[in-house]
Every structure is written in C-alpha cells, then in structure tokens.
C-alpha cells in the first residue's frame, strides 16, 4: 500500500543515545499515526466520491485506466501534500517533546544554544553586543515561478495542519476528537473538489498577494517573537548584563520589483506593489492596537501615571480635535485614550496614501510621516505602562507590537528592484545618443571609450531632470524605474526599497552604468563633487566565468571614488550577489559549489585588503541543484569570515510555503537561520584554523576540473537539447502557469537563454535530476585513479573535516536516491532519434553508476544516504505514488504530442499538468 512503505524506525537509529533513540522512534511512530489518519480520511472521501480510485490510492494499481487518469493524478497529488503536512506536524511535535523532556538547551538550531555555546567559548557580553549591532539577516522572498500550489490550496493545507495540532491536545473527549477528525475530513474533501491548477498565468499583483499571505498568516508574529527569544537567551547566558537587540532580521522581496526578463513588471506595477506592502503593514498595526485597546482597561486609580505620559497624551488628544469626547468614552483609562489617538492617526495614514494630497493644517490629526514616528509613540506607551504597572504588562502587551513596527515599518518588506545588463545598456545607449546627438550605435560596453563616457556622466553635475519622453519607450521605462525609487523611498518609507540588483554582471562597466542611470533618476545627493548614490547597487555574478572574474570586477569597482563614497553612505559594506542556479547550469553541481566558495573567499580577503567589507546575497533556489540545502549546514559551510553576521538569502516559490505556511514552522525556520548566522560569525575563523586548507583546496580543484569537463561534455553535446526537450515535459511545463515570468529571458531556444528553473524542473520530472549530481562521479573517479589509495584516504578525511565537501557529498547522495532510471528510461523512449536517445541516456546511466560507486567509496557507506534514515523514510513514503505518476506522465506526454485535435490536446494537457503537480509535490521542489 502506498502509505505503508518503510514508515517504521530505521535500524540506524540504534546508534543514537537512548533518549534520542526513543525520541526519534516516537516521532516516527507519530508520523505513521498521523499519516495513517490522513490516508484513512482521504480514502473515505475517495470511496464516497469515486470508489474506483481507491485501489489506485492504495498503490494496488500501477497502470491506471485512461478514464481515471485525471482524477487519479489529482488524488495522488493530494496524498503527497498530506504526507508532507504529516511530516511537518510530526517534526514540530518532536521539537516540542525534546524541549519538554530535556529542556530548550537540548534543541538544535536555537539562538539559546548558539549564545550559550558562545558564552562557553569565552565570548563576553561586550563582544556579543557588538555582534548584535552588526547583525543583519535578510531573507528575500522572490516571485520565481516554482510554487505549484494556489493560495486557496495553501490555506486549506494550513487549516489541516492547525487541526492536527489541535488533535495533539490530551484534553479532548473521544466525541470532541472525532469532531476534529471530521473537520480534517471536510478540508480534505474540499481539496478533492478544488481545482489545483491555475487556469490562467498569475499576474504580478496576484504574486504580491501570494507573498503577503505569509506575512499575514505567520511572519508578522514570528519575527518579533524571535527577537524576544534572543533577549531571553541573552538574559540566561549573561545574567545581569543589559543588551539592546535591534531589528536584526527583516524580510526583503523581489515580488513586484524583479523585472529581469519579466515584461509584466512595469513601474506602475512596482508602485502598486509598494502601496500594497505599505497598507498591509499599517492594517496589521491597526488590528494589533485595536486588540490592545480592548484589553488595556487600566484605571488611573489603580496605577499611577507619570506626568510625562500625561503630557504626551494631552498633546495627542488636542490634535484629534475631540479631547473631551475621547476622555468621556474612556474615563480614567489613560492608556485607552492614548491608543484611540494612535489608532485615529493610523486611520488618517491609511486614508492619505503617498499619492494623496497633504492634509490641510488645522483639520485634525496629521498622518504618520514615517514608521519612526509610530515606533516613538509605541515606545512612549511601553514606558508609560511600565512606570504605571511594572515591566510584565509592558513587555508582554506593547513590546511585541513595537517590535513589529521596528521590523516591518511602513513597507512590510524591503523591495529590491532587479534588471539585467542588456536592458540597462539599451537605456544607456539611448542616453548616449541623446547626450552626444549621434545617430550611430553607442560604443560596445567593454570598450575603453564606453568606460570614459560613463565616468564623464558620473562626474557631470545634474542640473536638470531628464525628460523621459525624450527617450524611446523601453529605455524610458528603465530610466523611470530609478526615478520611481527616488520618489517613493521618501514618500512611503526609508526602507521601502532595498537594493538594485544587476543581473548578468560581466564587468565593472556594467555596474558603473547602473550608477549613471541611478544618478539620472535622482538617486544621488546634490553635493557637487562629492556625490553619493543613495540606493545600493549590487552586482549579480551568475556564470562560472563571472565568478572567477569577481575579484577583478570588485577591485576595479571599489577604486572608483563615487562608489567608495556611496558605500560609505550606505553603511560601509558592499554587497555582492552570487547565483547558485546559473552557475550550476553553467558548470555542473560540484564546480558551481567550489567556484562559489572560492569567489566568496577571495572577495572576503579583497574587502579586508581594501578596507571595505563585502557581504553576500545568496541567490539560492529550492532544489539541491539550485543551492537548496539544510539551512544550518549550508551557512556553516560558507568560507570563514565571509558572513560576519550579515547575510541575505533568497526564499523562492515552494520554499516559502514549506518554511512559512505554518506558525510553528515559520518560527523554527527563522530561528534556525539566525542561530546559524550567529554561530558562523563567532566560530568560523577559529574552526578554519584547525583544518588544513592547501591540500583540501588542491583536491577540490582537481575534482572540479574533471567534473566540469564531464558535465560540459554532456550539455555541449549537439543532441542534448533535442533529447532534453523530448525526454522531459520542458515545453509542457510552460502551461502550468506557475508565475508571471516567461521561462526564457529573451524567447530564444538555446540552453544559455533557458532559465535555470525550468532547466531543473524538467530534469526533475523525468527523474534524471542531472543538475543535482552529474559530473561528480567523473571528478571523483579521475582523482582516485591519479592519487590511488592516498587520494582515497584524503577524500575520506575531507568528508570528515571539510564542511563544504561533506555538504556536497551528502546532498548528492540524497539526490541520487531520488533518481529513478527505470522511469527515466521510459521518458527517454519519447525521443524519436534512437541513436541520440541511446547515446545520451547511456551517458546519464554510466555517470549515475560511476557517481554512486565513487560517492560510497568516499562516505564509506554500504548504500546511498544510510546516514539519513529520516530522509529515506520520506522517500519511501512517496515511491509508489511517484512511480504511478511517472508512468502516467510518460503516456500522457506521448499522447499529447501526437493528438490530432485541439479538444483532445486540451483534455490531455490538463491531465499532464496534474501529473507534473503530483511529482512536484512528491519531491517537495519544482525548480
């Protein structure tokens, strides 16, 4: 049966200490219990609605009749999602059980554990406070099209999760427990009757709504709670020492600002996204303060109120124009009176948005001019309540709201804007023609003449505002983007925008071009001769060649005076974004990871040499091949000194819903991120000194060279793209309506132009998973053949001592478990050219066997991923369903491509897209 496979305790658990073995076994049993419950309820719904599907759900039927395929795929997809919900619920229950039985300090990945370990290692309170002052953690939600689930489906999943949490409580009677199970069944039945597929491609506005869903459900509450946990951990580790905990974790977003290859993101769309973010934050504060108003019935007869608080209240009451009425409505309840005034001021702020006319003087309360003003009012309320009633009420009732306002301000997120060098160079060429009056093409971007012109533009005083109507439509839109940032960062919130991300950065010329456009857009201050750019310009380095050129690009960039001044103005650090997806597509999994590591190491040293710290923005995706990895281990594997408490990292598509859809999971994930960054900042350089690097680096370089050669041999094969297109649902995926962005940047049909997400997605669907492992086997085999037994011993030491090498081997092993060459061979059968089919699939098959063999030699394992029993159980739960979906998908693709009528193709397409959804649900990742 599909839901029974390998759910019980793995024999490897016996190696754990007794208490941990029992906890792991209990968690496994509980996951089994919840999985069984959800399966029973789903089977009950299916039996009632379409009983002939029940044997398919049980896994008793692999070859599904044609008439049942559509509903069967939807049912199997629902089951995959329910299994994931059961696993998340069981994982959270296990963490709570550990804390109950062994204390919070026994939990891994907590800020308490990180701070206690730092204290034990000799980190004093002054050093800890210094780290907190510099701590900047920025998860960035992107609209990358990898989320296959609709928001309405996400909401049903969240309700099921919450009902499972309710079911854990021991207080319920059998009748009440049965009622909760009935509610879960209702949600499953609603899922069964809900269309999982988006009928139309989502708009950018809908993507903004999707991102805000997670803030409204979990993140508004989770981030301030994390700050509270840090304060409690500091108090426990350093009793008696006062600490200031700043708003060190804030979210960024690309949703509504990322126009790289997405013509649907216009300046008007970005403006609307910014206003939606603003209104979401203000509405949240209004709800929270209204709830506080209803609770805060403190009478001045019961608690003394300070004179300073009364004076502040009197000033606010007078501004409302109705002081007597407000006092009469809440007699003697000064804190309620104060909150009424703040709420009215928030209402005025909502009504008078950034595009509204200013409020006429003397007509009532003015809107808040910034989030800082609201934070100041909340601090005053917190202080007044503390003076009147003591610390407990102030800390528990007001401080969380004040923290929310500090973190989310009036912008909810810091919205990045992103564009690629091709578009920027088009705008710069139009500006060049306008400035020079020439009709010829502008100089090529890599020529000295072009660099001289850019430098001249940066030195040129900006006497007048550039008229956008003087430019062609495309360049005017690009130029207008910078003008929009200049306008709204002042009118909405100082943190409304984050950075400008320059995709496909190849040279210093590209970055200086962005500075020129920022200056023309009004983002420079007006001090002649000492201009500074107010918006951080962040180069994105994505290919292997660009990563290798990174030190030269940044050295040249940081020698430009206006750049140095701008970096100083923006906080003293230069951010660099590194791309995991395109570097993988370019050089293969091993080489990409090694080149990313080397680039960070060299840039970190360059920053130390130049006196300008470099910080990194990690452009990771959800799958292993796009940088996805366990948070704590991925951060721990970064080069020593490369983080120093500052990191930005993308959260894409299905990763967002996995991490942030449920409250407990969201709190756990952001705490795990924070604790990993703190640990890396405090430990990485000490650990690095204990591990020999020259020998390891030489081995990594050798393996990387052979690995990339094998990978490039495959992707440069003239038959590869034809094979890939036919032996996967690459073209069909574009109909899935995952996101507003096209699959290709410029519409070409080449590998270079294909985005990394569909590249990974299609290889995942056909079970080859090439981007997650291909080439490593050749790299390891070449190294072992040359170095022999001593080389094998070295790799085994690296597996033990090198965080990076261990992470690569571990993640490749887990990816190899997912590979299914039996299903992959069926997909290969879709290729018309038998010679190309047999040769390309033969390459994949041979490299797979080579990689399995060499990886096990390095890890010392008897079978793949035996170190990860929980992961193996996760795979086992899904195997039968994945095989069913794979068989159906191959047949559906074959019939779809051969269909003779539009009606037949439309019906087959719907079923095929359901199969893609089902497989994506099984893996838990698309791209």
Short mmCIF file of C-alpha atoms in Angstrom, two decimals, residues 155 457 504 536 684 692 732 853-854:
data_model
loop_
_atom_site.label_atom_id
_atom_site.label_comp_id
_atom_site.label_asym_id
_atom_site.label_seq_id
_atom_site.Cartn_x
_atom_site.Cartn_y
_atom_site.Cartn_z
CA UNK A 155 -4.98 27.93 3.01
CA UNK A 457 28.50 61.15 -16.83
CA UNK A 504 24.25 39.21 -15.68
CA UNK A 536 22.90 50.27 -3.06
CA UNK A 684 34.06 30.01 11.56
CA UNK A 692 44.44 22.10 6.63
CA UNK A 732 4.55 21.46 -21.40
CA UNK A 853 30.16 3.93 -6.73
CA UNK A 854 32.65 6.72 -6.03
#
